[in-house]
Coordinates of C-alpha atoms in Angstrom, one line a residue:
M1 CA 99.3 -263.7 54.6
R2 CA 99.0 -265.6 57.8
Q3 CA 100.5 -265.5 61.3
T4 CA 102.8 -268.4 62.1
G5 CA 103.4 -270.0 65.4
D6 CA 106.6 -268.1 66.3
G7 CA 104.9 -264.7 65.9
T8 CA 106.3 -263.9 62.5
V9 CA 104.2 -263.2 59.4
D10 CA 103.9 -265.3 56.3
A11 CA 104.3 -262.9 53.3
R12 CA 101.8 -264.6 51.0
R13 CA 98.8 -262.4 50.2
P14 CA 95.3 -263.5 49.2
A15 CA 94.1 -262.4 45.8
M16 CA 92.7 -258.9 45.6
A17 CA 88.9 -258.9 45.2
W18 CA 89.0 -256.0 42.8
G19 CA 85.4 -256.6 41.4
P20 CA 83.4 -256.4 44.6
V21 CA 85.7 -254.0 46.3
G22 CA 85.5 -251.7 43.3
V23 CA 81.7 -251.9 43.3
V24 CA 81.5 -251.0 47.0
A25 CA 84.0 -248.1 46.6
V26 CA 82.2 -246.7 43.6
L27 CA 78.8 -247.0 45.2
L28 CA 80.1 -245.2 48.3
G29 CA 81.5 -242.4 46.1
A30 CA 78.2 -242.1 44.2
V31 CA 76.2 -241.9 47.4
V32 CA 78.4 -239.2 48.7
A33 CA 78.3 -237.3 45.4
A34 CA 74.5 -237.6 45.2
G35 CA 74.2 -235.4 48.3
S36 CA 76.6 -232.7 47.3
N37 CA 74.0 -230.0 46.6
L38 CA 71.4 -231.0 49.2
Y39 CA 72.5 -228.5 52.0
G40 CA 75.0 -225.7 51.3
Y41 CA 78.7 -224.8 51.5
H42 CA 80.5 -225.7 54.7
R43 CA 82.2 -222.6 56.2
D44 CA 85.6 -224.1 55.6
E45 CA 84.7 -224.7 51.9
L46 CA 83.8 -221.0 51.6
Y47 CA 87.2 -220.2 53.1
F48 CA 89.1 -222.5 50.8
R49 CA 87.3 -220.9 47.9
L50 CA 88.6 -217.5 49.1
L51 CA 92.1 -218.8 49.6
G52 CA 92.2 -220.5 46.3
E53 CA 91.6 -217.2 44.6
H54 CA 95.1 -216.2 45.8
P55 CA 97.4 -219.3 45.4
A56 CA 100.4 -219.4 47.6
W57 CA 102.9 -221.9 49.0
G58 CA 101.2 -221.7 52.3
Y59 CA 98.8 -219.7 54.5
V60 CA 99.0 -218.8 58.1
D61 CA 96.5 -221.6 59.1
Q62 CA 97.3 -224.3 56.6
P63 CA 99.4 -225.5 53.7
P64 CA 98.2 -224.9 50.2
L65 CA 96.8 -228.2 48.9
T66 CA 93.2 -228.1 49.9
P67 CA 92.7 -224.4 48.8
L68 CA 94.4 -225.3 45.5
L69 CA 92.0 -228.2 45.1
A70 CA 89.1 -225.8 45.6
R71 CA 90.6 -223.5 42.9
L72 CA 91.1 -226.4 40.5
T73 CA 87.5 -227.6 40.7
T74 CA 86.3 -224.1 40.1
E75 CA 88.6 -223.6 37.1
V76 CA 87.6 -227.0 35.6
F77 CA 83.9 -227.4 36.5
G78 CA 82.8 -223.8 37.4
D79 CA 81.9 -222.2 40.6
H80 CA 79.5 -224.8 41.9
L81 CA 79.1 -226.6 45.2
W82 CA 78.9 -230.0 43.6
A83 CA 82.1 -229.3 41.7
L84 CA 83.9 -228.2 44.9
R85 CA 82.9 -231.6 46.4
I86 CA 84.2 -233.8 43.7
P87 CA 87.6 -234.3 45.6
G88 CA 85.6 -235.6 48.6
S89 CA 83.8 -238.2 46.5
L90 CA 87.0 -239.4 45.0
A91 CA 88.6 -239.5 48.5
T92 CA 85.8 -241.8 49.7
V93 CA 86.5 -244.2 46.8
A94 CA 90.3 -244.1 47.4
T95 CA 89.9 -244.6 51.1
A96 CA 87.7 -247.6 50.6
I97 CA 90.2 -249.2 48.2
L98 CA 93.2 -248.5 50.3
T99 CA 91.6 -249.8 53.4
S100 CA 90.7 -253.0 51.5
L101 CA 94.3 -253.3 50.3
L102 CA 95.5 -253.1 53.9
A103 CA 93.0 -255.8 54.9
R104 CA 94.4 -258.0 52.1
E105 CA 98.0 -257.2 53.3
L106 CA 97.0 -258.5 56.7
G107 CA 95.6 -261.7 55.4
G108 CA 92.0 -260.8 54.5
G109 CA 90.3 -262.6 51.7
R110 CA 87.3 -261.5 49.7
G111 CA 84.9 -261.1 52.6
A112 CA 87.4 -259.2 54.8
Q113 CA 88.3 -256.9 51.9
I114 CA 84.7 -256.0 51.2
L115 CA 84.1 -255.4 55.0
A116 CA 87.2 -253.2 55.0
A117 CA 86.0 -251.1 52.1
L118 CA 82.8 -250.4 54.2
G119 CA 85.1 -248.7 56.7
A120 CA 84.9 -245.7 54.4
A121 CA 81.2 -245.6 55.2
G122 CA 81.9 -244.9 58.9
A123 CA 80.6 -241.6 60.3
F124 CA 83.7 -239.5 60.1
P125 CA 84.9 -240.9 56.7
L126 CA 81.5 -240.0 55.3
V127 CA 81.7 -236.5 56.8
F128 CA 85.1 -236.0 55.3
G129 CA 83.9 -237.4 52.0
H130 CA 80.8 -235.2 51.8
V131 CA 82.5 -231.9 52.6
L132 CA 85.9 -230.7 51.3
L133 CA 88.1 -230.3 54.4
T134 CA 91.8 -230.7 55.1
A135 CA 90.7 -233.9 56.8
T136 CA 89.4 -235.1 53.4
V137 CA 92.9 -235.2 51.9
D138 CA 94.5 -236.4 55.2
M139 CA 92.2 -239.4 55.2
V140 CA 93.6 -240.6 51.8
V141 CA 97.2 -239.7 52.6
L142 CA 97.2 -241.6 55.9
A143 CA 95.5 -244.6 54.4
A144 CA 98.2 -244.8 51.7
V145 CA 101.1 -244.1 54.0
L146 CA 100.0 -246.7 56.6
L147 CA 99.6 -249.3 53.8
F148 CA 103.1 -248.6 52.7
V149 CA 104.5 -248.7 56.2
V150 CA 102.9 -252.1 56.9
R151 CA 104.4 -253.5 53.7
A152 CA 107.8 -252.1 54.8
L153 CA 107.5 -253.6 58.2
R154 CA 106.6 -257.0 56.7
G155 CA 109.9 -257.3 55.1
E156 CA 109.7 -255.2 51.9
P157 CA 111.8 -252.2 53.1
R158 CA 111.6 -250.4 49.7
W159 CA 108.1 -249.4 50.6
W160 CA 109.6 -246.8 52.9
L161 CA 110.3 -244.8 49.8
A162 CA 106.6 -244.8 48.9
A163 CA 105.8 -243.9 52.5
G164 CA 108.2 -241.0 52.3
L165 CA 106.6 -239.8 49.1
G166 CA 103.2 -239.9 50.7
V167 CA 104.4 -238.0 53.7
G168 CA 106.0 -235.4 51.5
I169 CA 102.7 -234.9 49.6
G170 CA 100.8 -234.9 52.9
L171 CA 102.9 -232.0 54.1
Y172 CA 101.2 -229.8 51.5
N173 CA 97.9 -230.4 53.2
K174 CA 98.6 -230.6 57.0
Q175 CA 101.3 -231.9 59.3
L176 CA 99.0 -234.6 60.8
V177 CA 100.8 -237.3 58.8
V178 CA 104.0 -236.4 60.7
L179 CA 102.2 -236.8 64.0
T180 CA 101.3 -240.4 63.0
L181 CA 104.8 -241.2 61.8
I182 CA 106.3 -239.8 65.1
A183 CA 103.9 -242.2 67.0
I184 CA 105.1 -245.1 64.8
G185 CA 108.7 -244.2 65.3
L186 CA 108.3 -244.0 69.1
S187 CA 106.5 -247.3 69.1
L188 CA 109.3 -249.0 67.1
A189 CA 111.8 -247.7 69.7
L190 CA 109.6 -249.1 72.5
V191 CA 108.4 -252.5 71.2
G192 CA 110.4 -253.1 68.0
P193 CA 111.5 -254.3 65.7
R194 CA 114.2 -251.8 66.5
R195 CA 116.4 -252.9 63.6
V196 CA 114.0 -251.0 61.3
L197 CA 115.2 -247.7 62.8
A198 CA 118.6 -248.5 61.3
S199 CA 117.3 -249.4 57.9
R200 CA 118.8 -247.4 55.0
W201 CA 115.4 -247.6 53.3
L202 CA 113.7 -245.9 56.2
W203 CA 116.2 -243.1 56.2
A204 CA 115.9 -242.9 52.4
G205 CA 112.2 -242.6 52.8
I206 CA 112.6 -239.8 55.3
A207 CA 114.9 -238.0 52.8
V208 CA 112.3 -238.4 50.1
A209 CA 109.7 -236.8 52.4
L210 CA 112.0 -233.9 53.1
V211 CA 112.8 -233.3 49.5
V212 CA 109.2 -233.5 48.3
G213 CA 107.9 -231.4 51.2
A214 CA 110.8 -228.9 51.1
P215 CA 108.9 -226.0 49.6
N216 CA 106.3 -226.2 52.3
L217 CA 108.9 -226.7 55.0
V218 CA 110.8 -223.6 53.7
Y219 CA 107.5 -221.6 53.9
Q220 CA 107.0 -222.7 57.5
V221 CA 110.6 -221.7 58.5
T222 CA 110.6 -218.4 56.6
H223 CA 107.2 -217.4 58.0
D224 CA 108.0 -218.3 61.7
W225 CA 106.1 -221.6 61.7
P226 CA 102.5 -220.4 61.3
Q227 CA 101.3 -224.0 61.7
V228 CA 102.6 -224.0 65.3
K229 CA 100.8 -220.8 66.0
M230 CA 97.6 -222.2 64.6
A231 CA 98.0 -225.4 66.6
N232 CA 98.4 -223.2 69.8
A233 CA 95.3 -221.3 68.8
I234 CA 93.3 -224.5 68.3
R235 CA 94.5 -225.7 71.7
E236 CA 93.4 -222.5 73.4
D237 CA 90.1 -222.3 71.5
K238 CA 89.0 -226.0 71.6
G239 CA 91.6 -227.9 73.6
G240 CA 89.3 -228.3 76.7
D241 CA 86.3 -229.5 74.7
S242 CA 88.6 -231.7 72.6
R243 CA 89.9 -233.5 75.7
T244 CA 86.4 -233.9 77.1
L245 CA 85.0 -235.4 73.9
F246 CA 88.1 -237.4 73.0
V247 CA 86.9 -240.9 74.2
P248 CA 83.4 -240.6 72.8
F249 CA 84.8 -239.5 69.5
Q250 CA 87.0 -242.6 69.3
L251 CA 83.9 -244.8 69.7
V252 CA 81.8 -243.0 67.1
M253 CA 84.5 -242.2 64.4
L254 CA 83.7 -245.3 62.4
G255 CA 80.5 -246.1 64.3
I256 CA 79.8 -247.7 67.7
F257 CA 78.6 -251.0 66.1
V258 CA 82.0 -251.7 64.5
V259 CA 84.2 -250.8 67.5
P260 CA 84.7 -254.6 68.2
I261 CA 86.2 -255.0 64.8
W262 CA 89.0 -252.4 65.2
V263 CA 89.6 -253.5 68.8
A264 CA 90.1 -257.0 67.4
G265 CA 92.5 -255.4 64.9
F266 CA 94.5 -253.8 67.7
V267 CA 94.8 -257.1 69.5
R268 CA 95.8 -258.9 66.3
L269 CA 98.5 -256.4 65.4
W270 CA 99.8 -256.4 69.0
R271 CA 100.2 -260.1 68.8
T272 CA 102.1 -259.9 65.5
R273 CA 105.8 -259.2 66.2
E274 CA 106.5 -257.2 63.0
L275 CA 103.4 -255.0 63.3
R276 CA 103.2 -254.5 67.0
A277 CA 104.4 -250.9 66.6
I278 CA 101.3 -250.1 64.5
A279 CA 99.0 -251.2 67.3
L280 CA 101.0 -249.2 69.9
A281 CA 101.0 -246.1 67.6
Y282 CA 97.3 -245.7 68.2
P283 CA 97.5 -245.0 72.0
V284 CA 100.7 -243.0 71.4
V285 CA 98.8 -240.7 69.0
C286 CA 95.9 -240.5 71.4
A287 CA 98.3 -239.4 74.2
L288 CA 100.0 -236.8 71.9
V289 CA 96.6 -235.4 70.9
L290 CA 95.4 -235.1 74.5
V291 CA 98.7 -233.5 75.6
T292 CA 98.7 -231.0 72.7
G293 CA 94.9 -230.3 72.8
G294 CA 94.5 -231.4 69.1
Q295 CA 91.3 -232.4 67.5
P296 CA 89.9 -235.7 68.7
Y297 CA 89.5 -237.0 65.1
Y298 CA 93.3 -236.9 64.5
P299 CA 93.7 -240.7 65.2
L300 CA 91.2 -241.6 62.4
G301 CA 93.9 -242.9 60.0
L302 CA 95.2 -245.4 62.6
V303 CA 91.6 -246.4 63.6
L304 CA 90.9 -247.2 60.0
A305 CA 94.2 -249.3 59.9
L306 CA 93.1 -251.1 63.1
Y307 CA 89.7 -251.7 61.5
A308 CA 91.3 -253.2 58.4
A309 CA 93.4 -255.5 60.6
G310 CA 90.3 -256.6 62.4
C311 CA 88.3 -257.5 59.3
P312 CA 89.9 -260.9 58.7
S313 CA 89.2 -261.8 62.3
A314 CA 85.6 -260.5 62.1
V315 CA 84.9 -262.6 59.0
R316 CA 86.3 -265.7 60.6
W317 CA 84.3 -265.1 63.7
A318 CA 81.2 -264.6 61.7
A319 CA 81.4 -267.9 59.8
G320 CA 78.2 -269.8 60.0
R321 CA 75.2 -268.5 62.0
R322 CA 77.1 -265.4 63.2
R323 CA 77.2 -264.0 59.7
L324 CA 73.8 -262.6 60.1
L325 CA 74.9 -260.9 63.4
L326 CA 77.9 -259.3 61.7
G327 CA 75.8 -258.2 58.7
A328 CA 73.2 -256.6 60.9
A329 CA 75.8 -254.7 62.9
V330 CA 77.4 -253.4 59.8
A331 CA 74.1 -252.5 58.1
L332 CA 72.9 -250.7 61.3
N333 CA 76.3 -248.9 61.4
L334 CA 75.9 -247.7 57.8
V335 CA 72.4 -246.4 58.4
V336 CA 73.3 -244.5 61.5
A337 CA 76.5 -243.1 59.9
A338 CA 74.6 -241.9 56.8
L339 CA 71.9 -240.2 58.9
V340 CA 74.5 -238.3 61.0
A341 CA 77.1 -237.5 58.3
L342 CA 75.1 -237.0 55.0
P343 CA 72.3 -234.6 54.1
V344 CA 69.6 -237.3 54.4
M345 CA 67.2 -235.3 56.5
P346 CA 65.4 -232.3 54.9
V347 CA 66.7 -229.0 56.3
S348 CA 63.2 -228.1 57.6
A349 CA 63.3 -231.3 59.8
L350 CA 66.9 -231.0 61.1
A351 CA 66.0 -228.9 64.1
K352 CA 63.7 -231.6 65.3
T353 CA 66.6 -234.1 65.4
P354 CA 69.9 -234.1 67.3
I355 CA 71.9 -234.3 64.1
A356 CA 73.0 -230.7 63.9
D357 CA 74.1 -230.8 67.6
I358 CA 76.1 -234.1 67.0
N359 CA 77.7 -233.1 63.7
Q360 CA 79.0 -229.6 63.5
G361 CA 79.7 -230.2 59.9
T362 CA 76.0 -230.3 59.2
S363 CA 75.2 -227.1 61.1
D364 CA 78.0 -225.2 59.4
Q365 CA 76.3 -225.9 56.0
I366 CA 73.0 -224.2 56.9
G367 CA 72.0 -220.6 56.3
W368 CA 74.7 -218.9 54.3
P369 CA 72.5 -217.4 51.6
V370 CA 70.0 -216.2 54.2
Y371 CA 72.7 -214.6 56.3
V372 CA 74.0 -212.8 53.2
Q373 CA 70.5 -211.5 52.4
Q374 CA 70.2 -210.2 56.0
I375 CA 73.6 -208.4 55.7
T376 CA 72.5 -207.0 52.4
S377 CA 69.3 -205.6 53.9
V378 CA 71.3 -203.7 56.5
V379 CA 73.6 -202.3 53.8
T380 CA 70.8 -201.1 51.6
S381 CA 69.1 -199.5 54.6
L382 CA 72.0 -197.1 55.1
P383 CA 71.8 -193.6 53.8
A384 CA 73.8 -193.0 50.6
A385 CA 76.3 -190.9 52.4
D386 CA 77.0 -193.7 54.9
R387 CA 77.3 -196.3 52.1
A388 CA 80.0 -194.3 50.4
H389 CA 82.2 -194.7 53.5
A390 CA 81.1 -198.2 54.5
V391 CA 82.9 -201.5 54.7
I392 CA 81.8 -204.9 56.0
L393 CA 83.8 -206.5 58.8
T394 CA 83.2 -210.2 59.6
A395 CA 84.1 -212.1 62.7
N396 CA 85.0 -215.3 60.9
Y397 CA 86.1 -216.6 57.5
G398 CA 82.8 -218.4 56.9
E399 CA 80.9 -215.1 56.9
A400 CA 83.6 -213.5 54.6
G401 CA 83.5 -216.4 52.3
A402 CA 79.7 -216.4 52.1
L403 CA 79.6 -212.7 51.2
D404 CA 82.2 -213.3 48.5
R405 CA 80.1 -216.2 47.1
Y406 CA 76.6 -214.8 47.4
G407 CA 77.0 -211.0 47.9
V408 CA 76.1 -208.6 45.1
D409 CA 77.0 -204.9 45.0
L410 CA 78.2 -204.8 48.6
P411 CA 80.9 -202.7 50.2
A412 CA 84.4 -204.3 50.5
V413 CA 84.6 -207.2 53.0
Y414 CA 87.4 -207.4 55.6
S415 CA 88.1 -209.9 58.4
G416 CA 90.8 -210.3 61.0
H417 CA 90.3 -214.1 61.1
N418 CA 93.3 -216.3 60.3
E419 CA 94.8 -215.7 56.8
L420 CA 92.2 -213.0 55.9
W421 CA 93.8 -210.6 58.3
Y422 CA 96.9 -210.5 56.0
R423 CA 94.7 -209.5 53.1
G424 CA 94.8 -205.9 54.4
R425 CA 92.8 -203.5 56.6
P426 CA 90.0 -201.1 55.6
P427 CA 91.0 -197.8 54.2
E428 CA 91.3 -194.9 56.6
G429 CA 88.3 -193.3 55.0
A430 CA 86.0 -196.1 56.2
T431 CA 84.0 -194.6 59.0
V432 CA 80.9 -196.8 58.8
V433 CA 81.3 -200.5 59.5
I434 CA 78.7 -203.2 59.1
A435 CA 80.0 -205.6 61.7
V436 CA 78.9 -209.3 61.3
G437 CA 78.9 -211.8 64.2
F438 CA 81.0 -209.9 66.7
G439 CA 78.4 -209.0 69.4
D440 CA 79.6 -206.6 72.0
P441 CA 83.4 -206.7 71.7
L442 CA 83.6 -204.0 68.9
S443 CA 81.8 -201.4 71.0
T444 CA 85.2 -200.1 72.5
L445 CA 86.6 -199.6 69.0
F446 CA 84.0 -197.2 67.7
A447 CA 82.2 -194.1 68.9
S448 CA 78.9 -196.0 68.5
C449 CA 77.7 -199.5 67.6
Q450 CA 74.0 -200.2 67.1
V451 CA 72.3 -203.6 66.5
A452 CA 70.7 -203.4 63.1
R453 CA 69.2 -206.9 63.1
A454 CA 69.7 -210.5 64.3
L455 CA 71.2 -213.2 62.2
D456 CA 68.6 -216.0 61.8
N457 CA 68.9 -218.9 59.4
G458 CA 65.1 -219.4 59.6
V459 CA 65.3 -223.1 60.5
D460 CA 66.6 -222.9 64.1
I461 CA 69.9 -224.7 63.3
P462 CA 72.6 -223.8 65.8
N463 CA 75.9 -222.5 64.4
E464 CA 78.2 -219.6 65.1
E465 CA 75.9 -217.1 63.3
Q466 CA 72.5 -218.2 64.6
D467 CA 71.2 -215.7 67.2
N468 CA 74.2 -213.5 66.7
D469 CA 73.7 -210.1 65.1
I470 CA 74.7 -207.4 62.6
R471 CA 75.7 -204.1 63.9
V472 CA 76.3 -200.7 62.3
C473 CA 79.4 -199.1 63.9
R474 CA 80.5 -195.5 63.2
D475 CA 83.6 -193.5 63.7
P476 CA 86.6 -195.6 64.7
V477 CA 88.3 -194.4 67.9
D478 CA 91.7 -194.6 66.2
S479 CA 93.2 -195.1 62.8
W480 CA 92.7 -198.5 61.1
Q481 CA 96.5 -198.9 61.1
A482 CA 96.3 -198.9 64.9
L483 CA 93.0 -200.8 65.2
W484 CA 93.8 -203.6 62.8
P485 CA 96.2 -205.6 65.0
R486 CA 93.5 -205.6 67.7
L487 CA 91.2 -207.4 65.3
Q488 CA 93.6 -210.2 64.4
H489 CA 92.5 -213.6 65.8
Y490 CA 93.2 -217.3 65.1
S491 CA 90.8 -220.2 65.5

């Protein structure tokens, strides 16, 4: 494909370099898989493991797809961390291939396609490939949907049906794909080609999305749109920080050294009449995320698309002596991304680096077996009479998930966090509570709360648990039926 003088697009595509692109994709997947067991479970993975034990059409904080993937890996491969992370490795491979296909769609030959595949080795794609998160699935869904949208905009409108199918599947994971499509729709209305909005194929694609995603949409409607409540909770909990960090996040999502490539892609798409809406969709999504207080990584799918669009330009620019400069920039980007995103550093050395502060995904993988041992020590120190009436109450789902994974012969575990609140409250006979990670707020709900010991992962890695504490609280001031609504919280 090439751009012609009148701003239209030549529909011819270069040959797909399946051999080298496949090698790059498989190598990236293998690198991600090799680090699966080197740290520990991420707190979200522990939560997905819990949710997967109770399959449902949806949960208060998310649709069912990622928890079902966690359940599937456990059923097929056993209850192992490496097994839980197989979908992430496969997502890395798929993202590399899909990004290469988009570069080819936009005129990229062999070199551009290989360079595009390396976009999956950016900082955030590696994080999402290493750990099973909802963003892991979103990364693949958005890469596929944007490829289909570009093909549809280039004069093959039947691809709107494939885009609709991708959106419908994506609805079972998160509604982020809808945000991206809204941005593209607004951009089409603003800069065209507006005739696309009247295309029967576009509306057929929307119908496909609605039919495929109908069960999830029905769940949302019948449960009073829990995803909206969750979005509001995220905005209240992290909205300020997200807005402050938004611009730096855009620069480091793929890596600072490849920013010129996706900026070039933005310029190239903006200058291409049929695809100008894809370029504009990026600032539109950014504006929507800033207004709603969403997470700053939400534009990642569009950033990868811009990167793919910039790869042909980067390869042409690097012809001759500049090739070494481009190669050095990409290599340096790969090294920095791997250091930040993957478990390259030994746990004992992490505290001496800024990695855990930069990447919360790393800090959230550290310390869970140690924390469970510390909670267990508090339980075993209780008199037998207290243990008979004891329950464990956790402040967040990571702690509850860790106790489910590593705890042995412990009292029942409860939490008011997100979906776990709906699992039920402690029995009225529970008069002794081992409270994990709450700090002082519980003191008003019990006659007494005493600090039993501090939580300490032993390697000085900052996360929600580190330097928090375990308390033994006795004699609730009211029935659990009355207290339980006060313990519900979303984040």
